Amino acid sequence: MSDSGKRVLLAEPRGYCAGVDRAIETVERALEKHGAPVYVRKEIVHNKHVVETLTERGVIFVEETDEVPEGALVVFSAHGVSPAVHASAAQRNLRTIDAACPLVTKVHQEAKRFARDDYEILLIGHDGHEEVEGTAGEAPEHIQLVDGPDSVDSLEVRDESKLVWLSQTTLSVDETMETVSRLRERFPQLQDPPSDDICYATQNRQVAVKAMAPDCDLVIVVGSQNSSNSVRLVEVALQAGARASHLVDYARDIDEAWLDGVSTVGVTSGASVPEVLVRGVLDRLAEYGFGTVETVTTANETLTFALPRELRPARSAG
Ligand code: SF4
């Protein structure tokens, strides 16, 4: 610790996950290969800085495919889309590249398979989140949304013996387990998904925050308000013992008053956040006397995903 007693604990892992890295590279490669403009349906990842930077480079973000000119190129975001969105793009003769994270696609496949086997699927997730809309759109007749433990009591199911739960990939692990145990109290025959739906990156970032939060007077999470996994990190920090926690997009969002009487500040970032923004926060904290930085490492991540087929280099003959 520094002489002043002020220090920063920096969570590791933090920031970009393999799915975000792939989605952003997908848009960058599409720009290089096809030139501007490239259309992207919804924010490619939920981060203000990423969206602003890509906009400057010639990306046009739209809400729906009907805003894209006939025949143009559109990239679908990391959160995945429903079959209805693919169909509407096809109807307009759009060229498409799907940057859905493979771990979201995995949940889509599970939803399709259980629906085919005539299961009713209880999808734990946040109402209105793009990922949930995409997954639910795979089998709308078979899926009911469960938005947290409090929505369990009002559920009505068709057949309790053919019931399975799935989840959004970016939820709080603890809150999801609470929802599942409430579900199981009501529906004892409820089946578990074949594998974890909450992705490795979400889990790892929550574990790292939990490890450092009890030692922190304040935890600053770098991330945007519409980033589910970033918002969860604030909640997890508070539940794990941080005295205060705030979400900031940029260093300039830090309110100096937050640092009154604080000696240890934890810093982490959501899975859609470029490291340059974390560096900005560390520089700002150093100006306030928090120049000593200790890293708290709970996992090492090495996973990477191949780019969508349309952007992979062509194999050389022979
Ligand atoms: S947070 Fe998880 S599911 Fe979402 S893009 Fe990253 S790895 Fe994929």
Coordinates of C-alpha atoms and ligand atoms in Angstrom, one line a residue:
M1 CA 0.0 0.0 0.0
S2 CA 1.2 3.6 -0.7
D3 CA 2.3 5.9 2.1
S4 CA -1.1 7.7 1.9
G5 CA -2.8 4.3 2.4
K6 CA -4.7 4.8 -0.9
R7 CA -4.7 2.0 -3.4
V8 CA -6.5 0.5 -6.3
L9 CA -7.4 -3.2 -6.6
L10 CA -7.8 -4.1 -10.3
A11 CA -9.9 -7.2 -11.1
E12 CA -8.5 -9.8 -13.6
P13 CA -10.2 -11.0 -15.7
R14 CA -12.2 -7.9 -16.8
G15 CA -13.2 -6.3 -20.1
Y16 CA -13.5 -7.9 -23.5
C17 CA -14.7 -11.5 -23.7
A18 CA -14.2 -13.7 -26.7
G19 CA -17.7 -13.0 -28.1
V20 CA -17.3 -9.2 -27.9
D21 CA -13.8 -9.4 -29.4
R22 CA -15.2 -11.4 -32.3
A23 CA -18.2 -9.2 -32.9
I24 CA -16.1 -6.0 -33.0
E25 CA -13.6 -7.6 -35.3
T26 CA -16.4 -8.8 -37.5
V27 CA -17.6 -5.2 -38.1
E28 CA -14.0 -4.0 -38.6
R29 CA -13.3 -6.7 -41.2
A30 CA -16.6 -6.1 -42.9
L31 CA -15.7 -2.4 -43.2
E32 CA -12.3 -3.3 -44.7
K33 CA -13.7 -5.8 -47.1
H34 CA -16.8 -4.1 -48.3
G35 CA -16.2 -0.4 -47.5
A36 CA -18.5 2.0 -45.7
P37 CA -21.3 2.1 -45.0
V38 CA -21.8 -1.2 -43.1
Y39 CA -25.2 -1.4 -41.4
V40 CA -25.4 -3.0 -37.9
R41 CA -28.7 -4.0 -36.4
K42 CA -28.7 -2.8 -32.8
E43 CA -25.6 -1.9 -30.9
I44 CA -22.9 -4.4 -31.9
V45 CA -22.1 -4.7 -28.2
H46 CA -23.5 -2.6 -25.4
N47 CA -20.8 0.0 -25.1
K48 CA -21.1 3.7 -25.9
H49 CA -17.5 4.1 -26.8
V50 CA -17.4 1.2 -29.2
V51 CA -20.6 2.3 -30.9
E52 CA -19.3 5.9 -31.3
T53 CA -15.9 4.8 -32.6
L54 CA -17.5 2.5 -35.2
T55 CA -19.9 5.2 -36.2
E56 CA -17.0 7.5 -37.0
R57 CA -15.5 4.8 -39.2
G58 CA -18.7 4.5 -41.3
V59 CA -21.0 2.1 -39.5
I60 CA -24.7 3.0 -39.5
F61 CA -26.5 1.5 -36.5
V62 CA -30.2 0.8 -37.1
E63 CA -32.9 -0.6 -34.8
E64 CA -34.5 -2.9 -37.4
T65 CA -33.6 -4.3 -40.8
D66 CA -36.4 -2.3 -42.6
E67 CA -34.1 0.7 -42.1
V68 CA -31.4 -0.9 -44.2
P69 CA -31.5 -0.2 -48.0
E70 CA -32.4 -3.2 -50.2
G71 CA -29.4 -5.3 -51.0
A72 CA -27.1 -3.6 -48.5
L73 CA -24.9 -5.4 -46.0
V74 CA -26.1 -5.7 -42.4
V75 CA -24.3 -7.3 -39.4
F76 CA -26.3 -8.8 -36.6
S77 CA -25.1 -8.0 -33.1
A78 CA -23.3 -10.2 -30.5
H79 CA -26.6 -10.7 -28.7
G80 CA -28.2 -12.9 -31.4
V81 CA -31.4 -12.5 -33.4
S82 CA -34.5 -14.5 -33.8
P83 CA -35.4 -16.4 -37.1
A84 CA -38.0 -13.7 -37.8
V85 CA -35.2 -11.1 -38.1
H86 CA -33.3 -13.4 -40.6
A87 CA -36.5 -13.8 -42.5
S88 CA -37.2 -10.1 -42.8
A89 CA -33.6 -9.5 -43.9
A90 CA -33.9 -12.2 -46.6
Q91 CA -37.2 -10.6 -47.8
R92 CA -35.3 -7.3 -48.4
N93 CA -32.5 -9.1 -50.1
L94 CA -30.0 -7.9 -47.5
R95 CA -26.6 -9.4 -47.3
T96 CA -26.1 -10.5 -43.7
I97 CA -23.2 -11.4 -41.4
D98 CA -24.3 -12.8 -38.0
A99 CA -21.9 -11.7 -35.2
A100 CA -24.0 -13.5 -32.5
C101 CA -21.7 -14.9 -29.8
P102 CA -21.3 -18.7 -30.2
L103 CA -22.3 -19.0 -26.6
V104 CA -25.6 -17.2 -27.3
T105 CA -26.1 -19.4 -30.4
K106 CA -25.6 -22.4 -28.1
V107 CA -28.6 -21.3 -26.0
H108 CA -30.7 -20.8 -29.2
Q109 CA -29.9 -24.4 -30.2
E110 CA -30.9 -25.7 -26.7
A111 CA -34.2 -23.7 -27.0
K112 CA -34.9 -25.2 -30.5
R113 CA -34.1 -28.7 -29.3
F114 CA -36.3 -28.6 -26.2
A115 CA -39.1 -27.0 -28.2
R116 CA -38.9 -29.8 -30.8
D117 CA -39.2 -32.3 -28.0
D118 CA -42.3 -30.4 -26.9
Y119 CA -40.9 -29.0 -23.6
E120 CA -42.1 -25.8 -22.1
I121 CA -39.0 -23.6 -21.5
L122 CA -38.7 -21.1 -18.7
L123 CA -36.2 -18.6 -19.9
I124 CA -34.6 -16.7 -17.0
G125 CA -33.7 -13.2 -18.2
H126 CA -34.4 -9.5 -18.4
D127 CA -37.6 -8.5 -20.2
G128 CA -36.8 -6.4 -23.3
H129 CA -33.1 -7.4 -23.5
E130 CA -32.1 -8.1 -27.1
E131 CA -30.6 -11.5 -26.3
V132 CA -33.8 -12.7 -24.6
E133 CA -35.9 -11.5 -27.5
G134 CA -33.6 -13.4 -29.9
T135 CA -33.7 -16.6 -27.9
A136 CA -37.5 -16.5 -27.2
G137 CA -38.0 -15.9 -30.9
E138 CA -36.6 -19.4 -31.7
A139 CA -39.7 -21.0 -30.2
P140 CA -42.2 -18.4 -29.0
E141 CA -45.0 -20.9 -28.4
H142 CA -42.8 -22.9 -26.0
I143 CA -41.0 -20.1 -24.1
Q144 CA -42.1 -18.1 -21.0
L145 CA -39.8 -15.4 -19.6
V146 CA -38.9 -15.5 -15.9
D147 CA -37.6 -12.1 -15.0
G148 CA -36.1 -12.8 -11.5
P149 CA -37.3 -14.7 -8.5
D150 CA -40.3 -12.5 -7.9
S151 CA -41.9 -13.5 -11.2
V152 CA -42.0 -17.2 -10.3
D153 CA -45.3 -17.1 -8.4
S154 CA -47.4 -15.9 -11.3
L155 CA -46.2 -18.6 -13.8
E156 CA -48.7 -21.0 -15.3
V157 CA -47.4 -24.1 -17.1
R158 CA -49.0 -26.6 -19.3
D159 CA -47.3 -29.8 -18.1
E160 CA -45.0 -29.8 -15.1
S161 CA -43.4 -33.0 -16.2
K162 CA -42.0 -31.4 -19.4
L163 CA -40.4 -28.3 -18.1
V164 CA -36.8 -27.0 -18.5
W165 CA -35.1 -23.8 -17.6
L166 CA -32.6 -21.9 -19.7
S167 CA -31.1 -18.4 -19.1
Q168 CA -29.7 -15.3 -20.6
T169 CA -25.9 -15.5 -20.7
T170 CA -25.1 -12.4 -18.7
L171 CA -27.0 -12.7 -15.5
S172 CA -25.9 -12.7 -11.9
V173 CA -25.0 -16.3 -11.0
D174 CA -26.4 -16.0 -7.5
E175 CA -29.6 -14.4 -8.4
T176 CA -30.2 -16.9 -11.1
M177 CA -29.7 -19.8 -8.7
E178 CA -32.2 -18.1 -6.4
T179 CA -34.7 -18.0 -9.2
V180 CA -34.0 -21.6 -10.1
S181 CA -34.6 -22.7 -6.5
R182 CA -37.9 -20.8 -6.4
L183 CA -38.9 -22.5 -9.6
R184 CA -38.0 -25.9 -8.3
E185 CA -40.0 -25.4 -5.2
R186 CA -43.1 -24.8 -7.4
F187 CA -42.1 -27.3 -10.1
P188 CA -40.1 -30.1 -8.5
Q189 CA -39.7 -32.0 -11.9
L190 CA -38.1 -29.0 -13.5
Q191 CA -35.1 -30.0 -15.6
D192 CA -31.7 -28.2 -15.7
P193 CA -30.1 -27.1 -19.0
P194 CA -27.5 -29.5 -20.4
S195 CA -24.7 -27.0 -19.6
D196 CA -24.3 -23.6 -18.0
D197 CA -26.0 -20.8 -20.0
I198 CA -24.4 -18.0 -18.0
C199 CA -21.2 -17.7 -19.9
Y200 CA -17.6 -18.2 -18.7
A201 CA -16.9 -14.4 -19.1
T202 CA -19.8 -13.3 -17.0
Q203 CA -19.0 -15.8 -14.3
N204 CA -15.3 -15.0 -14.3
R205 CA -15.9 -11.3 -14.0
Q206 CA -18.3 -11.8 -11.1
V207 CA -15.8 -14.2 -9.3
A208 CA -13.1 -11.6 -9.6
V209 CA -15.3 -8.8 -8.2
K210 CA -16.4 -11.0 -5.3
A211 CA -12.8 -11.7 -4.4
M212 CA -11.9 -8.0 -4.1
A213 CA -15.1 -6.4 -3.0
P214 CA -14.8 -7.2 0.7
D215 CA -11.6 -5.1 0.8
C216 CA -13.0 -2.2 -1.1
D217 CA -14.6 1.0 0.1
L218 CA -15.7 1.7 -3.4
V219 CA -15.9 -0.4 -6.6
I220 CA -15.9 1.4 -9.9
V221 CA -17.3 -0.7 -12.8
V222 CA -16.5 0.6 -16.3
G223 CA -19.4 -0.2 -18.5
S224 CA -22.6 1.2 -20.1
Q225 CA -26.0 1.3 -18.5
N226 CA -27.5 -1.0 -21.1
S227 CA -24.8 -3.6 -20.6
S228 CA -26.4 -6.4 -18.6
N229 CA -23.2 -8.0 -17.4
S230 CA -21.7 -4.6 -16.4
V231 CA -24.8 -3.7 -14.3
R232 CA -24.6 -7.1 -12.7
L233 CA -21.0 -6.4 -11.6
V234 CA -22.2 -3.4 -9.6
E235 CA -24.8 -5.6 -7.8
V236 CA -22.3 -8.4 -7.2
A237 CA -19.8 -5.9 -5.7
L238 CA -22.4 -4.5 -3.3
Q239 CA -23.6 -8.0 -2.3
A240 CA -20.0 -9.1 -1.7
G241 CA -19.3 -6.3 0.7
A242 CA -18.1 -3.2 -1.1
R243 CA -19.4 -0.2 0.7
A244 CA -20.3 1.6 -2.5
S245 CA -20.2 0.8 -6.2
H246 CA -20.8 2.8 -9.4
L247 CA -21.0 2.2 -13.1
V248 CA -19.2 4.7 -15.3
D249 CA -18.8 4.9 -19.1
Y250 CA -15.8 7.2 -18.9
A251 CA -13.2 8.5 -16.4
R252 CA -14.9 11.8 -16.5
D253 CA -18.1 10.3 -15.0
I254 CA -16.2 9.7 -11.6
D255 CA -17.6 12.0 -9.0
E256 CA -14.8 13.2 -6.7
A257 CA -17.2 13.0 -3.7
W258 CA -17.3 9.2 -4.1
L259 CA -13.6 9.2 -2.9
D260 CA -14.2 11.0 0.4
G261 CA -12.8 8.9 3.2
V262 CA -12.0 6.0 0.8
S263 CA -8.7 4.2 1.0
T264 CA -9.3 1.2 -1.3
V265 CA -11.0 1.5 -4.7
G266 CA -11.8 -1.7 -6.8
V267 CA -11.8 -1.3 -10.5
T268 CA -13.3 -3.7 -13.1
S269 CA -15.1 -3.6 -16.4
G270 CA -17.8 -5.3 -18.2
A271 CA -17.3 -7.8 -21.1
S272 CA -18.0 -5.1 -23.7
V273 CA -15.5 -2.5 -22.5
P274 CA -12.3 -1.7 -24.2
E275 CA -9.2 -1.6 -22.0
V276 CA -8.4 2.0 -23.0
L277 CA -11.4 3.1 -20.9
V278 CA -10.1 1.3 -17.8
R279 CA -6.7 2.9 -18.4
G280 CA -8.5 6.3 -18.4
V281 CA -10.1 5.5 -15.0
L282 CA -6.8 4.4 -13.5
D283 CA -5.2 7.6 -14.7
R284 CA -8.0 9.7 -13.2
L285 CA -7.7 7.8 -9.9
A286 CA -3.9 8.4 -9.8
E287 CA -4.6 12.1 -10.1
Y288 CA -6.7 11.7 -6.9
G289 CA -3.8 10.0 -5.1
F290 CA -4.7 6.4 -5.9
G291 CA -1.6 5.6 -7.9
T292 CA -0.8 2.3 -6.3
V293 CA -2.4 -0.5 -8.3
E294 CA -2.6 -4.2 -7.2
T295 CA -4.1 -6.8 -9.5
V296 CA -6.5 -9.4 -8.1
T297 CA -6.4 -12.4 -10.5
T298 CA -8.9 -15.2 -10.1
A299 CA -8.7 -16.8 -13.6
N300 CA -6.8 -16.6 -16.9
E301 CA -8.8 -16.5 -20.0
T302 CA -7.5 -17.9 -23.3
L303 CA -10.7 -18.6 -25.2
T304 CA -11.1 -17.1 -28.7
F305 CA -13.7 -17.7 -31.4
A306 CA -13.3 -17.9 -35.2
L307 CA -14.8 -15.1 -37.2
P308 CA -18.1 -15.7 -39.1
R309 CA -17.6 -17.8 -42.2
E310 CA -18.2 -14.9 -44.6
L311 CA -15.1 -13.1 -43.2
R312 CA -12.6 -16.0 -42.9
P313 CA -9.7 -15.9 -45.3
A314 CA -10.3 -18.1 -48.3
R315 CA -8.3 -21.4 -48.1
S316 CA -5.5 -21.5 -50.6
A317 CA -5.7 -24.2 -53.2
G318 CA -3.5 -27.3 -52.8
Ligands
SF4_1 S1 -20.6 -12.0 -22.4 FE1 -20.5 -14.2 -22.8 S2 -22.2 -14.6 -24.1 FE2 -21.9 -12.4 -24.2 S3 -20.5 -12.1 -25.9 FE3 -19.2 -12.3 -24.1 S4 -18.7 -14.6 -24.1 FE4 -20.5 -14.3 -25.4

